C-alpha positions in Angstrom: 13.0 -8.8 7.1 11.2 -7.1 10.0 14.4 -5.2 11.1 15.0 -4.1 7.6 11.4 -2.8 7.3 11.7 -0.9 10.6 15.0 0.7 9.5 13.5 1.6 6.1 10.5 3.2 7.8 12.7 5.4 9.9 14.7 6.5 6.8 11.6 7.1 4.6 9.9 9.0 7.4 13.0 11.2 7.6 12.9 11.7 3.9 9.3 12.6 4.1 10.0 15.2 6.8 13.3 16.7 5.5 13.1 16.2 1.7 9.6 15.8 0.3 6.3 14.9 1.9 4.9 14.7 -1.7 7.4 12.0 -2.7 7.6 9.9 0.5 4.2 10.2 2.3 2.5 7.3 0.6 5.6 5.1 0.9 6.0 5.6 4.6 2.3 5.0 5.2 2.4 1.7 3.2 5.4 0.5 5.1 3.8 1.6 8.4 0.7 -0.4 7.4 2.6 -3.5 6.8 4.5 -3.3 10.1 1.3 -2.5 12.0 -0.3 -5.6 10.4 2.7 -7.7 11.5 2.2 -6.4 15.0 -1.5 -7.3 14.9 -2.6 -3.6 15.2 -5.4 -4.1 12.7 -7.2 -0.8 13.2 -4.0 1.2 12.7 -3.0 -0.9 9.7 -6.3 -0.3 8.1 -5.9 3.4 8.5 -2.4 3.4 7.2 -3.2 1.4 4.1 -6.0 3.8 3.2 -3.7 6.8 3.8 -1.1 5.3 1.5 -3.6 4.8 -1.3 -5.1 8.2 -1.0 -1.6 9.9 -0.9 -0.4 8.0 -3.9 -3.6 8.8 -5.8 -3.5 12.5 -4.8 0.2 12.8 -5.9 -0.3 10.9 -9.1 1.9 7.9 -8.2 -0.2 5.4 -10.2 2.1 2.5 -9.7 2.3 3.1 -5.9 -1.5 3.5 -5.8 -1.8 0.1 -7.4 0.6 -1.5 -5.0 -1.2 0.0 -2.1 -4.6 -1.3 -3.4 -3.1 -4.8 -3.9 -1.5 -5.1 -0.5 -4.7 -3.6 1.2 -6.8 -6.1 -0.7 -4.6 -9.0 0.4 -4.7 -7.7 4.0 -8.5 -7.5 3.9 -9.0 -11.0 2.5 -6.6 -12.4 5.2 -8.6 -10.7 7.8 -11.9 -12.2 6.7 -13.2 -9.1 4.9 -13.3 -11.0 1.6 -15.8 -8.9 -0.3 -13.9 -5.7 0.5 -10.6 -7.3 -0.3 -11.7 -8.6 -3.7 -13.0 -5.1 -4.5 -9.6 -3.6 -3.6 -7.8 -6.2 -5.7 -10.0 -5.5 -8.6 -9.2 -1.8 -8.2 -5.5 -2.7 -8.2 -6.0 -4.6 -11.4 -7.6 -1.6 -13.0 -4.9 0.8 -11.8 -2.1 -1.5 -12.9 -3.7 -1.6 -16.4 -4.0 2.2 -16.3 -0.2 2.4 -15.5 0.5 -0.1 -18.4 1.5 -3.0 -16.2 -0.7 -5.6 -18.0 1.3 -8.6 -16.8 1.1 -7.5 -13.2 -2.6 -6.8 -13.6 -3.0 -10.4 -14.8 -1.1 -11.7 -11.9 -3.2 -9.8 -9.4 -6.4 -10.8 -11.3 -5.4 -14.5 -10.6 -5.8 -13.8 -6.9 -9.4 -12.7 -7.4 
């Protein structure tokens, strides 16, 4: 899976550069965050998760904002930042509901 993720990051980064930063910025930041987390680069991962969420929010990709919040929340909980993680997960629930993904919101709410 890691190799697939690394290849996908290269492709998405190219799309971001050549095609549309607007459409691909948050996706590449989220994938980068996940790979940095796998590498144990916690500081960079934290920054990339935040960048992904901000980009998705700024560009009105509600579903991708929710996904970023969810993954960032899980990352925070797994790294012993439980209160922050639960806050991000609750924000993910709220944004999933805003998007209309009630069942997904319920699933994430069960993690809290």
